[in-house]
Amino acid sequence: MKIVRALASTLVLAASDASAQDVQWNLVDTGVLNHSSHGKGIEMRIQPDPVPKGLFGGDKLDDLLLALCNHYAPSVIPFVQQQTDIEQPDFIAVRIVSGGEVGRYVVEAYAIADGRCGAAL
């Protein structure tokens, strides 16, 4: 992945678990991703702080990924296009990372529709 580190942002949402703690969803990295199935696209790496309990096994993970994608995509897509050689990305991907040396991640790719995230690929 070609890294673009100049764009940083934070979104604060309440976690959907029983504690309803506030979680900061930090956009920590973005860039071009070459995917063997989907082609050449844009990836956004997002790190929650703190990592909500049950995040990676939660039943609302798909909804969360799409919400994060649609929150950040309108600013990330044109930013990455300006900073790199990608004019028409084939997809946009959201990767939630837990951080640390043995961290976990989940990634979902979406079609791009009107500068936002469309259907999951």
Short mmCIF file of C-alpha atoms in Angstrom, two decimals, residues 22-26 47-52:
data_model
loop_
_atom_site.label_atom_id
_atom_site.label_comp_id
_atom_site.label_asym_id
_atom_site.label_seq_id
_atom_site.Cartn_x
_atom_site.Cartn_y
_atom_site.Cartn_z
CA ASP A 22 -17.15 6.65 23.85
CA VAL A 23 -14.69 5.42 21.26
CA GLN A 24 -12.47 7.60 19.11
CA TRP A 25 -12.20 6.19 15.58
CA ASN A 26 -8.87 7.63 14.42
CA GLN A 47 -7.80 2.61 14.85
CA PRO A 48 -10.31 2.75 17.71
CA ASP A 49 -9.30 4.14 21.08
CA PRO A 50 -10.11 2.27 23.21
CA VAL A 51 -10.83 -0.93 21.31
CA PRO A 52 -14.43 -1.83 22.17
#
